[in-house]
Amino acid sequence: MKLAGIHPVADWQWFEIAIPFLLAMCWFEMVEPFLGLDVRRQRHRKQQFETKVKRFHNKKPRPAHRGFPFR
């Protein structure tokens, strides 16, 4: 809208347009995870961790290979 010259937005400076986007990005990437408000993301990460642990425990052990002097 600024580039098109629409009246209410045409007179704004670049930082007046960029500041709300920067604040939103800071909120969702820094503040929300720090405060623990991103419940879905935490739940997803916990589920991923639990599946990794289950896969690790369900792996078959590798067969033991004898080293150099024992052939």
Short mmCIF file of N, CA and C in Angstrom, two decimals:
data_model
loop_
_atom_site.label_atom_id
_atom_site.label_comp_id
_atom_site.label_asym_id
_atom_site.label_seq_id
_atom_site.Cartn_x
_atom_site.Cartn_y
_atom_site.Cartn_z
N MET A 1 0.82 -1.18 0.00
CA MET A 1 0.00 0.00 0.00
C MET A 1 0.88 1.25 0.00
N LYS A 2 2.01 1.17 0.67
CA LYS A 2 2.91 2.32 0.69
C LYS A 2 3.49 2.56 -0.70
N LEU A 3 3.88 1.50 -1.38
CA LEU A 3 4.45 1.64 -2.72
C LEU A 3 3.41 2.12 -3.73
N ALA A 4 2.16 1.73 -3.51
CA ALA A 4 1.10 2.15 -4.43
C ALA A 4 0.68 3.60 -4.18
N GLY A 5 1.05 4.16 -3.03
CA GLY A 5 0.73 5.55 -2.75
C GLY A 5 -0.65 5.76 -2.17
N ILE A 6 -1.22 4.73 -1.54
CA ILE A 6 -2.54 4.88 -0.92
C ILE A 6 -2.39 5.84 0.26
N HIS A 7 -3.28 6.81 0.33
CA HIS A 7 -3.12 7.99 1.18
C HIS A 7 -2.72 7.74 2.63
N PRO A 8 -3.46 6.96 3.46
CA PRO A 8 -3.09 6.92 4.88
C PRO A 8 -1.72 6.26 5.13
N VAL A 9 -1.29 5.41 4.24
CA VAL A 9 -0.05 4.67 4.46
C VAL A 9 1.12 5.31 3.72
N ALA A 10 0.86 6.11 2.75
CA ALA A 10 1.92 6.66 1.90
C ALA A 10 2.88 7.56 2.67
N ASP A 11 2.42 8.18 3.73
CA ASP A 11 3.27 9.11 4.49
C ASP A 11 4.05 8.44 5.62
N TRP A 12 3.84 7.17 5.86
CA TRP A 12 4.53 6.48 6.94
C TRP A 12 5.99 6.25 6.59
N GLN A 13 6.83 6.24 7.60
CA GLN A 13 8.25 5.92 7.41
C GLN A 13 8.42 4.41 7.41
N TRP A 14 9.59 3.94 6.97
CA TRP A 14 9.83 2.50 6.87
C TRP A 14 9.79 1.81 8.22
N PHE A 15 10.26 2.48 9.28
CA PHE A 15 10.30 1.83 10.59
C PHE A 15 8.91 1.72 11.20
N GLU A 16 7.99 2.60 10.80
CA GLU A 16 6.62 2.49 11.29
C GLU A 16 5.93 1.25 10.73
N ILE A 17 6.40 0.77 9.61
CA ILE A 17 5.86 -0.44 9.01
C ILE A 17 6.59 -1.67 9.54
N ALA A 18 7.90 -1.55 9.75
CA ALA A 18 8.71 -2.70 10.14
C ALA A 18 8.60 -3.04 11.62
N ILE A 19 8.37 -2.07 12.48
CA ILE A 19 8.37 -2.32 13.93
C ILE A 19 7.32 -3.35 14.35
N PRO A 20 6.07 -3.30 13.89
CA PRO A 20 5.11 -4.34 14.31
C PRO A 20 5.54 -5.75 13.90
N PHE A 21 6.13 -5.89 12.73
CA PHE A 21 6.59 -7.21 12.29
C PHE A 21 7.76 -7.69 13.14
N LEU A 22 8.67 -6.80 13.46
CA LEU A 22 9.81 -7.17 14.30
C LEU A 22 9.37 -7.54 15.71
N LEU A 23 8.41 -6.79 16.25
CA LEU A 23 7.89 -7.11 17.58
C LEU A 23 7.20 -8.46 17.60
N ALA A 24 6.42 -8.75 16.57
CA ALA A 24 5.75 -10.05 16.49
C ALA A 24 6.77 -11.18 16.38
N MET A 25 7.80 -10.99 15.58
CA MET A 25 8.82 -12.01 15.42
C MET A 25 9.56 -12.24 16.75
N CYS A 26 9.90 -11.17 17.44
CA CYS A 26 10.56 -11.31 18.74
C CYS A 26 9.66 -12.01 19.75
N TRP A 27 8.38 -11.68 19.74
CA TRP A 27 7.45 -12.30 20.68
C TRP A 27 7.37 -13.81 20.45
N PHE A 28 7.12 -14.22 19.19
CA PHE A 28 6.88 -15.63 18.92
C PHE A 28 8.15 -16.47 18.92
N GLU A 29 9.31 -15.89 18.72
CA GLU A 29 10.55 -16.65 18.68
C GLU A 29 11.34 -16.61 19.98
N MET A 30 11.15 -15.56 20.80
CA MET A 30 11.96 -15.43 22.01
C MET A 30 11.14 -15.43 23.29
N VAL A 31 10.17 -14.53 23.38
CA VAL A 31 9.45 -14.32 24.63
C VAL A 31 8.51 -15.49 24.93
N GLU A 32 7.74 -15.92 23.95
CA GLU A 32 6.76 -16.99 24.17
C GLU A 32 7.43 -18.31 24.59
N PRO A 33 8.50 -18.77 23.91
CA PRO A 33 9.16 -19.99 24.39
C PRO A 33 9.80 -19.81 25.77
N PHE A 34 10.34 -18.63 26.05
CA PHE A 34 10.97 -18.38 27.35
C PHE A 34 9.95 -18.48 28.49
N LEU A 35 8.74 -17.99 28.25
CA LEU A 35 7.71 -18.03 29.27
C LEU A 35 6.94 -19.35 29.30
N GLY A 36 7.18 -20.22 28.30
CA GLY A 36 6.50 -21.51 28.26
C GLY A 36 5.08 -21.42 27.75
N LEU A 37 4.78 -20.43 26.94
CA LEU A 37 3.42 -20.25 26.45
C LEU A 37 3.14 -21.04 25.17
N ASP A 38 4.19 -21.58 24.56
CA ASP A 38 4.01 -22.33 23.32
C ASP A 38 3.78 -23.81 23.63
N VAL A 39 2.59 -24.11 24.11
CA VAL A 39 2.26 -25.44 24.61
C VAL A 39 2.32 -26.48 23.50
N ARG A 40 1.80 -26.16 22.33
CA ARG A 40 1.80 -27.14 21.24
C ARG A 40 3.21 -27.49 20.81
N ARG A 41 4.09 -26.50 20.72
CA ARG A 41 5.47 -26.75 20.31
C ARG A 41 6.19 -27.60 21.36
N GLN A 42 5.96 -27.31 22.64
CA GLN A 42 6.58 -28.10 23.69
C GLN A 42 6.06 -29.54 23.67
N ARG A 43 4.77 -29.70 23.44
CA ARG A 43 4.18 -31.03 23.39
C ARG A 43 4.76 -31.82 22.22
N HIS A 44 4.92 -31.14 21.09
CA HIS A 44 5.48 -31.79 19.90
C HIS A 44 6.93 -32.20 20.13
N ARG A 45 7.73 -31.33 20.74
CA ARG A 45 9.13 -31.66 21.03
C ARG A 45 9.23 -32.81 22.02
N LYS A 46 8.36 -32.83 23.02
CA LYS A 46 8.36 -33.91 23.99
C LYS A 46 8.01 -35.23 23.31
N GLN A 47 7.03 -35.20 22.42
CA GLN A 47 6.63 -36.41 21.70
C GLN A 47 7.76 -36.90 20.80
N GLN A 48 8.46 -35.98 20.13
CA GLN A 48 9.60 -36.36 19.29
C GLN A 48 10.69 -37.01 20.14
N PHE A 49 10.97 -36.44 21.31
CA PHE A 49 12.00 -36.99 22.19
C PHE A 49 11.61 -38.39 22.66
N GLU A 50 10.34 -38.56 23.03
CA GLU A 50 9.89 -39.87 23.50
C GLU A 50 9.97 -40.92 22.40
N THR A 51 9.65 -40.56 21.16
CA THR A 51 9.75 -41.53 20.07
C THR A 51 11.21 -41.89 19.80
N LYS A 52 12.13 -40.92 19.93
CA LYS A 52 13.55 -41.22 19.76
C LYS A 52 14.03 -42.19 20.83
N VAL A 53 13.58 -41.98 22.07
CA VAL A 53 13.98 -42.87 23.16
C VAL A 53 13.42 -44.27 22.94
N LYS A 54 12.17 -44.36 22.50
CA LYS A 54 11.57 -45.67 22.22
C LYS A 54 12.33 -46.39 21.11
N ARG A 55 12.66 -45.67 20.05
CA ARG A 55 13.42 -46.29 18.95
C ARG A 55 14.79 -46.75 19.43
N PHE A 56 15.42 -45.96 20.29
CA PHE A 56 16.73 -46.33 20.80
C PHE A 56 16.66 -47.61 21.62
N HIS A 57 15.63 -47.74 22.45
CA HIS A 57 15.49 -48.92 23.30
C HIS A 57 15.04 -50.15 22.50
N ASN A 58 14.39 -49.96 21.37
CA ASN A 58 13.89 -51.08 20.58
C ASN A 58 14.91 -51.58 19.54
N LYS A 59 16.06 -50.95 19.46
CA LYS A 59 17.05 -51.38 18.48
C LYS A 59 17.64 -52.73 18.87
N LYS A 60 17.92 -53.53 17.85
CA LYS A 60 18.58 -54.80 18.09
C LYS A 60 20.06 -54.52 18.32
N PRO A 61 20.68 -55.26 19.25
CA PRO A 61 22.11 -55.03 19.46
C PRO A 61 22.92 -55.52 18.27
N ARG A 62 24.00 -54.85 17.98
CA ARG A 62 24.87 -55.26 16.89
C ARG A 62 25.62 -56.52 17.29
N PRO A 63 25.92 -57.35 16.32
CA PRO A 63 26.71 -58.53 16.65
C PRO A 63 28.13 -58.10 17.02
N ALA A 64 28.70 -58.81 17.98
CA ALA A 64 30.04 -58.46 18.45
C ALA A 64 31.06 -58.95 17.42
N HIS A 65 31.93 -58.09 16.99
CA HIS A 65 32.99 -58.45 16.07
C HIS A 65 34.28 -58.55 16.88
N ARG A 66 35.00 -59.59 16.59
CA ARG A 66 36.25 -59.76 17.32
C ARG A 66 37.30 -58.87 16.69
N GLY A 67 38.18 -58.35 17.50
CA GLY A 67 39.20 -57.41 17.06
C GLY A 67 40.38 -58.06 16.37
N PHE A 68 41.44 -57.35 16.18
CA PHE A 68 42.61 -57.74 15.40
C PHE A 68 43.25 -59.07 15.80
N PRO A 69 43.63 -59.24 17.06
CA PRO A 69 44.37 -60.48 17.33
C PRO A 69 43.52 -61.75 17.29
N PHE A 70 42.20 -61.61 17.38
CA PHE A 70 41.34 -62.79 17.42
C PHE A 70 40.61 -62.94 16.08
N ARG A 71 41.16 -63.77 15.20
CA ARG A 71 40.48 -63.99 13.91
C ARG A 71 40.03 -65.37 13.80
#
